[in-house]
Amino acid sequence: MSQTVSDFIVQRLYDWGVRHIFGYPGDGINGVFGAMNRAEGKIGFVQARHEEMAAFMASAYAKFSGQLGVCIATSGPGASHLITGLYDALLDHQPVLAIVGQQARNALGGSYQQELDLVSMFKDVAGAYVVQASTPAQVRHLIDRSVRTALARRTPTAIILPNDLQEEAYESSPQAHGTLHSGVGYSSPSITPRETELDRAAEVLNAGEKVAMLIGAGALHATDEVIAVADRLSAGCAKALLGKAALPDDLTWVTGSIGLLGTEPSYNMMMECDTLLMVGSAFPYAEFLPTEGAARGVQIDIDASMMSIRFPMEVGLVGDAAETLRALLPRLAPKSDGAWRKGIEDDVAKWWKTLDDRAHQPAAPVNPQLVAWELSPRLPDRAIITSDSGSCANWFARDLKMRRGMTASLSGGLASMGAAVPYALAAKYAHPDRPVIALVGDGAMQMNNMAELITAAKYWRSWRDPRFIVCVFNNEDLNQVTWEQRIINGDPKFEASQRIPDVSYSRFAEMIGLSGIFVDSPQLLGSAWEQALASEMPVVLEVKTDPEVPPLPPHITLQQAKNFSLALMKADPNQSSMIKGAARQVLENILPG
């Protein structure tokens, strides 16, 4: 049998180093699936339950492996379902290739079934490179350029394959005018700023007396360099959510997360510093950064378009975080460990005690902070933690202490619900020998993550380390939005939009062949985590948590306090439970009595 276009595509992806493809089949892409079958395992196919989940898996695989993530779907609805996961990759700057089917070339333009203008549809999310193939000889440079562009620009790309083209015999381009002859291979360049710019940055940082650092996902590979620079500057360091694993939390000057899900020490440090060094972060909330004019700024980012868009930086250093910090370090004058860093360390120590106290406040029945607090000291070495969006992300951000060698991520720029379980599944394909824990709200579980438990049930026996835990915060409430209604809008909880059905997630796990653990008592939580972490099969740990423990920002503004008072005055359906227990510990300072 002669090599088909699809056979060539599978081989070319293999030559590029692709070993896993996440997706869902359909007649519009059957030619490529047939070629994967004929390739006899060269590239493993991971069958998600939905194309959106497959795209999330590809995005997360790129995050956790540092390699290209690939997802595949059929024409029409299969292709359109990929969009949300691809936007996750776009906003978090991850290299992902989407391969999608299309109707036969002769039918295009005839309003054929499942015929969509896919180039236009993908243009925003994969605008760096999206092309529809038209001839067999063309697919060579389409594959090569889409992969290279995705890797070089750290962005999604897409190629669209008419189904009749997939089955044609492959032929290479002739050596003639109007043809292209591309090749395989990409090596990331070494990018550092000019010497003069490094000198300017050092001048600003050396002049500062109270230096604060903010690091993000761009610093995940620069842990040692960040520590060296922070020690040289006697600085404190806050972490954007995607940079949570960039620094271990046992360092006394690491203030933890910043922003709406952040910590008081991070907020205090930013409000009091006179110099800000931002490394590899697109942290969006300017209100948690120094007031304009109150601090000088230096930013390091590999993407020049991200420079000085959150805070007016005096110096922007375009370069790789680790290499730029190494080049900057010899130019920095050592600062003595004075009152600035000592104050940060005292603030951090006090904050951890505050979190301990908050986590152990009584709740009805389980305090959601305690779920993350009890997990934190039990986290295995090299654990990978994923979180969904929603109130569970608050406890992930604040209460989990990261150690060296651990990895953690979530849908950052897009902040999409439903990413935690597909992220966790992708982590198992990037690192099958490492334990993975997903923290998920019940809203996200009902939206789409329950279905992906079936994916875990299908594949877990092939993982070298079977530890795979999905912890569900079951509070029967879309909790983050409920509190936003109260605090941001001054409205009471809207039961019609916020209340969700009570589902037994642990029993569902057992029904599909996984292990299920149900906890409705704080006294049982620690042992439940230990049981889950010792399990030799995937576990769903369902915890019945109190929706009235507020996921509030680290700094409560007067307007937010007023809005909360308004929500109470408007007779919130949960008014009595809102103002007692764990809620009172946070709000008593702004609403005495």
mmCIF file of C-alpha atoms in Angstrom, residues 198-454:
data_model
loop_
_atom_site.group_PDB
_atom_site.id
_atom_site.type_symbol
_atom_site.label_atom_id
_atom_site.label_comp_id
_atom_site.label_asym_id
_atom_site.label_seq_id
_atom_site.Cartn_x
_atom_site.Cartn_y
_atom_site.Cartn_z
ATOM 1 C CA LEU A 198 21.310 45.392 32.036
ATOM 2 C CA ASP A 199 23.374 48.255 33.419
ATOM 3 C CA ARG A 200 20.324 50.542 33.481
ATOM 4 C CA ALA A 201 18.265 47.891 35.279
ATOM 5 C CA ALA A 202 21.018 47.356 37.850
ATOM 6 C CA GLU A 203 21.173 51.079 38.492
ATOM 7 C CA VAL A 204 17.460 51.172 39.314
ATOM 8 C CA LEU A 205 17.585 48.058 41.511
ATOM 9 C CA ASN A 206 20.729 49.144 43.337
ATOM 10 C CA ALA A 207 19.151 52.492 44.181
ATOM 11 C CA GLY A 208 16.123 50.875 45.790
ATOM 12 C CA GLU A 209 15.939 50.412 49.526
ATOM 13 C CA LYS A 210 12.740 48.352 49.623
ATOM 14 C CA VAL A 211 12.748 45.984 46.655
ATOM 15 C CA ALA A 212 9.781 43.738 45.917
ATOM 16 C CA MET A 213 9.815 40.972 43.319
ATOM 17 C CA LEU A 214 6.887 39.429 41.451
ATOM 18 C CA ILE A 215 7.479 36.239 39.497
ATOM 19 C CA GLY A 216 5.239 34.271 37.161
ATOM 20 C CA ALA A 217 5.256 31.271 34.856
ATOM 21 C CA GLY A 218 8.227 32.683 32.949
ATOM 22 C CA ALA A 219 10.357 32.075 36.052
ATOM 23 C CA LEU A 220 9.406 28.414 36.563
ATOM 24 C CA HIS A 221 12.794 27.316 35.208
ATOM 25 C CA ALA A 222 14.702 30.051 37.058
ATOM 26 C CA THR A 223 14.296 29.108 40.718
ATOM 27 C CA ASP A 224 17.996 29.320 41.625
ATOM 28 C CA GLU A 225 18.451 32.586 39.744
ATOM 29 C CA VAL A 226 15.419 34.189 41.415
ATOM 30 C CA ILE A 227 16.701 33.162 44.843
ATOM 31 C CA ALA A 228 20.171 34.536 44.115
ATOM 32 C CA VAL A 229 18.835 37.906 42.943
ATOM 33 C CA ALA A 230 16.329 38.169 45.798
ATOM 34 C CA ASP A 231 19.080 37.482 48.343
ATOM 35 C CA ARG A 232 21.416 39.994 46.686
ATOM 36 C CA LEU A 233 18.696 42.666 46.809
ATOM 37 C CA SER A 234 17.356 41.604 50.212
ATOM 38 C CA ALA A 235 13.962 41.522 48.521
ATOM 39 C CA GLY A 236 10.712 39.812 49.245
ATOM 40 C CA CYS A 237 9.035 37.825 46.474
ATOM 41 C CA ALA A 238 5.378 37.381 45.576
ATOM 42 C CA LYS A 239 4.145 34.804 43.083
ATOM 43 C CA ALA A 240 1.530 35.152 40.375
ATOM 44 C CA LEU A 241 -0.734 32.120 40.286
ATOM 45 C CA LEU A 242 0.950 30.473 37.288
ATOM 46 C CA GLY A 243 4.297 30.956 39.042
ATOM 47 C CA LYS A 244 3.231 29.212 42.249
ATOM 48 C CA ALA A 245 5.762 26.406 41.753
ATOM 49 C CA ALA A 246 8.634 28.742 40.826
ATOM 50 C CA LEU A 247 9.735 29.232 44.442
ATOM 51 C CA PRO A 248 9.367 26.946 47.449
ATOM 52 C CA ASP A 249 7.220 28.361 50.227
ATOM 53 C CA ASP A 250 9.636 27.371 52.982
ATOM 54 C CA LEU A 251 11.726 30.435 52.110
ATOM 55 C CA THR A 252 10.895 32.965 54.810
ATOM 56 C CA TRP A 253 10.763 35.929 52.402
ATOM 57 C CA VAL A 254 8.360 34.354 49.904
ATOM 58 C CA THR A 255 5.037 36.125 50.449
ATOM 59 C CA GLY A 256 2.951 33.694 48.405
ATOM 60 C CA SER A 257 0.288 34.477 45.850
ATOM 61 C CA ILE A 258 -0.740 37.965 44.815
ATOM 62 C CA GLY A 259 -4.022 39.467 43.717
ATOM 63 C CA LEU A 260 -7.636 38.536 44.368
ATOM 64 C CA LEU A 261 -6.518 35.063 45.465
ATOM 65 C CA GLY A 262 -3.401 36.363 47.144
ATOM 66 C CA THR A 263 -2.019 36.946 50.607
ATOM 67 C CA GLU A 264 -1.807 39.889 52.965
ATOM 68 C CA PRO A 265 2.034 39.864 52.973
ATOM 69 C CA SER A 266 2.064 40.138 49.164
ATOM 70 C CA TYR A 267 -0.363 43.050 49.263
ATOM 71 C CA ASN A 268 1.506 44.827 52.060
ATOM 72 C CA MET A 269 4.870 44.393 50.347
ATOM 73 C CA MET A 270 3.606 45.843 47.075
ATOM 74 C CA MET A 271 2.004 48.821 48.794
ATOM 75 C CA GLU A 272 5.188 49.634 50.748
ATOM 76 C CA CYS A 273 8.032 48.919 48.295
ATOM 77 C CA ASP A 274 10.011 51.601 46.482
ATOM 78 C CA THR A 275 11.223 49.315 43.656
ATOM 79 C CA LEU A 276 9.495 46.508 41.767
ATOM 80 C CA LEU A 277 11.248 43.747 39.801
ATOM 81 C CA MET A 278 8.743 41.696 37.779
ATOM 82 C CA VAL A 279 9.966 38.475 36.175
ATOM 83 C CA GLY A 280 8.032 36.420 33.617
ATOM 84 C CA SER A 281 4.547 37.468 34.660
ATOM 85 C CA ALA A 282 1.482 38.933 32.979
ATOM 86 C CA PHE A 283 -0.319 39.364 36.313
ATOM 87 C CA PRO A 284 -3.389 41.420 35.335
ATOM 88 C CA TYR A 285 -4.619 43.265 38.433
ATOM 89 C CA ALA A 286 -2.921 46.653 38.677
ATOM 90 C CA GLU A 287 -4.632 47.490 41.978
ATOM 91 C CA PHE A 288 -2.402 44.944 43.699
ATOM 92 C CA LEU A 289 0.792 46.509 42.335
ATOM 93 C CA PRO A 290 2.458 49.667 43.687
ATOM 94 C CA THR A 291 0.703 52.946 43.039
ATOM 95 C CA GLU A 292 2.041 54.623 39.919
ATOM 96 C CA GLY A 293 4.807 57.015 40.926
ATOM 97 C CA ALA A 294 5.396 55.337 44.291
ATOM 98 C CA ALA A 295 7.982 52.849 43.005
ATOM 99 C CA ARG A 296 10.483 52.435 40.206
ATOM 100 C CA GLY A 297 10.144 49.357 38.037
ATOM 101 C CA VAL A 298 12.208 46.787 36.126
ATOM 102 C CA GLN A 299 10.591 43.995 34.133
ATOM 103 C CA ILE A 300 12.038 40.838 32.584
ATOM 104 C CA ASP A 301 9.966 39.060 29.941
ATOM 105 C CA ILE A 302 10.760 37.083 26.825
ATOM 106 C CA ASP A 303 7.832 38.729 25.025
ATOM 107 C CA ALA A 304 8.406 42.430 24.387
ATOM 108 C CA SER A 305 4.677 42.991 23.827
ATOM 109 C CA MET A 306 4.059 42.251 27.511
ATOM 110 C CA MET A 307 6.417 44.979 28.696
ATOM 111 C CA SER A 308 5.114 47.802 30.866
ATOM 112 C CA ILE A 309 1.412 47.048 30.364
ATOM 113 C CA ARG A 310 0.621 46.402 34.055
ATOM 114 C CA PHE A 311 2.949 48.968 35.631
ATOM 115 C CA PRO A 312 4.991 51.750 33.996
ATOM 116 C CA MET A 313 8.425 50.138 34.033
ATOM 117 C CA GLU A 314 11.548 52.275 33.875
ATOM 118 C CA VAL A 315 13.562 49.461 32.277
ATOM 119 C CA GLY A 316 12.258 46.528 30.246
ATOM 120 C CA LEU A 317 14.635 43.608 29.746
ATOM 121 C CA VAL A 318 13.597 41.350 26.885
ATOM 122 C CA GLY A 319 15.063 37.931 27.512
ATOM 123 C CA ASP A 320 14.815 34.501 29.070
ATOM 124 C CA ALA A 321 14.258 34.815 32.823
ATOM 125 C CA ALA A 322 17.083 32.545 33.991
ATOM 126 C CA GLU A 323 19.667 33.854 31.537
ATOM 127 C CA THR A 324 18.748 37.487 32.145
ATOM 128 C CA LEU A 325 18.862 37.118 35.928
ATOM 129 C CA ARG A 326 22.277 35.434 35.656
ATOM 130 C CA ALA A 327 23.530 38.311 33.541
ATOM 131 C CA LEU A 328 22.030 40.855 35.939
ATOM 132 C CA LEU A 329 23.334 39.337 39.180
ATOM 133 C CA PRO A 330 27.010 40.480 38.955
ATOM 134 C CA ARG A 331 25.803 44.044 38.439
ATOM 135 C CA LEU A 332 23.770 44.092 41.644
ATOM 136 C CA ALA A 333 25.286 45.476 44.820
ATOM 137 C CA PRO A 334 24.590 43.347 47.914
ATOM 138 C CA LYS A 335 22.115 44.877 50.311
ATOM 139 C CA SER A 336 22.256 44.083 53.992
ATOM 140 C CA ASP A 337 19.404 42.119 55.539
ATOM 141 C CA GLY A 338 17.809 45.128 57.162
ATOM 142 C CA ALA A 339 14.406 46.164 58.405
ATOM 143 C CA TRP A 340 12.752 45.749 54.985
ATOM 144 C CA ARG A 341 13.315 42.025 54.607
ATOM 145 C CA LYS A 342 12.921 41.414 58.328
ATOM 146 C CA GLY A 343 9.504 43.073 58.168
ATOM 147 C CA ILE A 344 8.520 40.870 55.222
ATOM 148 C CA GLU A 345 9.640 37.727 57.029
ATOM 149 C CA ASP A 346 7.689 38.692 60.155
ATOM 150 C CA ASP A 347 4.618 39.386 58.018
ATOM 151 C CA VAL A 348 4.934 36.007 56.296
ATOM 152 C CA ALA A 349 5.326 34.117 59.583
ATOM 153 C CA LYS A 350 2.271 35.890 60.997
ATOM 154 C CA TRP A 351 0.301 35.111 57.843
ATOM 155 C CA TRP A 352 0.957 31.363 58.011
ATOM 156 C CA LYS A 353 -0.334 31.416 61.593
ATOM 157 C CA THR A 354 -3.407 33.315 60.415
ATOM 158 C CA LEU A 355 -4.077 30.720 57.730
ATOM 159 C CA ASP A 356 -3.662 27.947 60.290
ATOM 160 C CA ASP A 357 -6.210 29.645 62.525
ATOM 161 C CA ARG A 358 -8.658 30.251 59.675
ATOM 162 C CA ALA A 359 -8.399 26.676 58.429
ATOM 163 C CA HIS A 360 -9.304 25.339 61.871
ATOM 164 C CA GLN A 361 -12.307 27.570 62.457
ATOM 165 C CA PRO A 362 -15.559 25.611 62.800
ATOM 166 C CA ALA A 363 -17.715 25.282 59.706
ATOM 167 C CA ALA A 364 -20.790 23.440 58.539
ATOM 168 C CA PRO A 365 -19.663 20.758 58.071
ATOM 169 C CA VAL A 366 -16.048 21.125 56.787
ATOM 170 C CA ASN A 367 -14.038 24.322 56.369
ATOM 171 C CA PRO A 368 -12.817 24.338 52.733
ATOM 172 C CA GLN A 369 -9.510 25.924 53.778
ATOM 173 C CA LEU A 370 -8.844 22.883 55.935
ATOM 174 C CA VAL A 371 -9.009 20.637 52.857
ATOM 175 C CA ALA A 372 -5.944 22.304 51.339
ATOM 176 C CA TRP A 373 -4.286 22.900 54.715
ATOM 177 C CA GLU A 374 -4.402 19.205 55.619
ATOM 178 C CA LEU A 375 -3.109 18.220 52.170
ATOM 179 C CA SER A 376 -0.153 20.596 52.252
ATOM 180 C CA PRO A 377 2.136 18.733 54.721
ATOM 181 C CA ARG A 378 1.140 15.417 53.155
ATOM 182 C CA LEU A 379 2.041 16.336 49.582
ATOM 183 C CA PRO A 380 4.407 13.705 48.190
ATOM 184 C CA ASP A 381 7.743 14.756 46.757
ATOM 185 C CA ARG A 382 7.522 15.710 43.064
ATOM 186 C CA ALA A 383 3.740 15.982 43.262
ATOM 187 C CA ILE A 384 1.858 17.750 40.494
ATOM 188 C CA ILE A 385 -1.147 19.778 41.628
ATOM 189 C CA THR A 386 -3.857 21.173 39.373
ATOM 190 C CA SER A 387 -6.710 23.432 40.372
ATOM 191 C CA ASP A 388 -9.944 24.482 38.787
ATOM 192 C CA SER A 389 -11.240 28.029 38.702
ATOM 193 C CA GLY A 390 -13.631 29.102 41.436
ATOM 194 C CA SER A 391 -13.357 29.245 45.201
ATOM 195 C CA CYS A 392 -11.142 26.132 45.322
ATOM 196 C CA ALA A 393 -8.469 28.185 43.540
ATOM 197 C CA ASN A 394 -8.316 30.476 46.592
ATOM 198 C CA TRP A 395 -7.330 27.628 48.869
ATOM 199 C CA PHE A 396 -4.928 26.254 46.237
ATOM 200 C CA ALA A 397 -3.319 29.692 45.988
ATOM 201 C CA ARG A 398 -3.038 30.462 49.693
ATOM 202 C CA ASP A 399 -2.951 27.277 51.749
ATOM 203 C CA LEU A 400 -0.756 24.881 49.764
ATOM 204 C CA LYS A 401 2.949 25.141 50.512
ATOM 205 C CA MET A 402 5.058 24.283 47.477
ATOM 206 C CA ARG A 403 8.376 22.486 47.899
ATOM 207 C CA ARG A 404 11.230 22.145 45.440
ATOM 208 C CA GLY A 405 10.481 19.618 42.730
ATOM 209 C CA MET A 406 6.730 20.109 42.826
ATOM 210 C CA THR A 407 4.712 21.453 39.904
ATOM 211 C CA ALA A 408 1.355 23.179 39.881
ATOM 212 C CA SER A 409 -0.860 24.890 37.345
ATOM 213 C CA LEU A 410 -4.376 25.854 36.327
ATOM 214 C CA SER A 411 -6.138 27.809 33.617
ATOM 215 C CA GLY A 412 -4.511 31.179 34.227
ATOM 216 C CA GLY A 413 -5.234 33.850 31.655
ATOM 217 C CA LEU A 414 -8.529 32.304 30.588
ATOM 218 C CA ALA A 415 -9.485 31.215 34.123
ATOM 219 C CA SER A 416 -11.857 28.652 32.660
ATOM 220 C CA MET A 417 -13.907 26.261 34.725
ATOM 221 C CA GLY A 418 -13.458 22.611 33.903
ATOM 222 C CA ALA A 419 -9.691 22.472 33.410
ATOM 223 C CA ALA A 420 -8.477 20.698 36.567
ATOM 224 C CA VAL A 421 -9.173 17.054 35.645
ATOM 225 C CA PRO A 422 -8.005 17.283 32.003
ATOM 226 C CA TYR A 423 -4.919 19.117 33.296
ATOM 227 C CA ALA A 424 -4.323 16.282 35.750
ATOM 228 C CA LEU A 425 -4.733 13.665 33.028
ATOM 229 C CA ALA A 426 -2.245 15.488 30.811
ATOM 230 C CA ALA A 427 0.195 15.625 33.727
ATOM 231 C CA LYS A 428 0.083 11.839 33.858
ATOM 232 C CA TYR A 429 1.134 11.625 30.219
ATOM 233 C CA ALA A 430 3.887 14.183 30.712
ATOM 234 C CA HIS A 431 5.094 12.476 33.916
ATOM 235 C CA PRO A 432 3.495 9.034 34.401
ATOM 236 C CA ASP A 433 5.792 8.325 37.354
ATOM 237 C CA ARG A 434 4.623 11.273 39.476
ATOM 238 C CA PRO A 435 1.614 11.613 41.814
ATOM 239 C CA VAL A 436 -1.082 14.022 40.605
ATOM 240 C CA ILE A 437 -3.737 15.806 42.682
ATOM 241 C CA ALA A 438 -6.590 17.871 41.209
ATOM 242 C CA LEU A 439 -8.601 20.315 43.332
ATOM 243 C CA VAL A 440 -12.056 20.832 41.811
ATOM 244 C CA GLY A 441 -15.271 22.583 42.730
ATOM 245 C CA ASP A 442 -18.566 20.777 42.360
ATOM 246 C CA GLY A 443 -19.647 23.213 39.640
ATOM 247 C CA ALA A 444 -16.717 22.255 37.425
ATOM 248 C CA MET A 445 -17.278 18.580 38.180
ATOM 249 C CA GLN A 446 -20.857 18.810 36.972
ATOM 250 C CA MET A 447 -19.911 20.931 33.972
ATOM 251 C CA ASN A 448 -17.520 18.423 32.403
ATOM 252 C CA ASN A 449 -14.969 16.914 34.828
ATOM 253 C CA MET A 450 -17.112 13.951 35.884
ATOM 254 C CA ALA A 451 -16.940 12.720 32.312
ATOM 255 C CA GLU A 452 -13.155 12.905 32.347
ATOM 256 C CA LEU A 453 -13.087 10.615 35.364
ATOM 257 C CA ILE A 454 -14.151 8.002 32.821
#
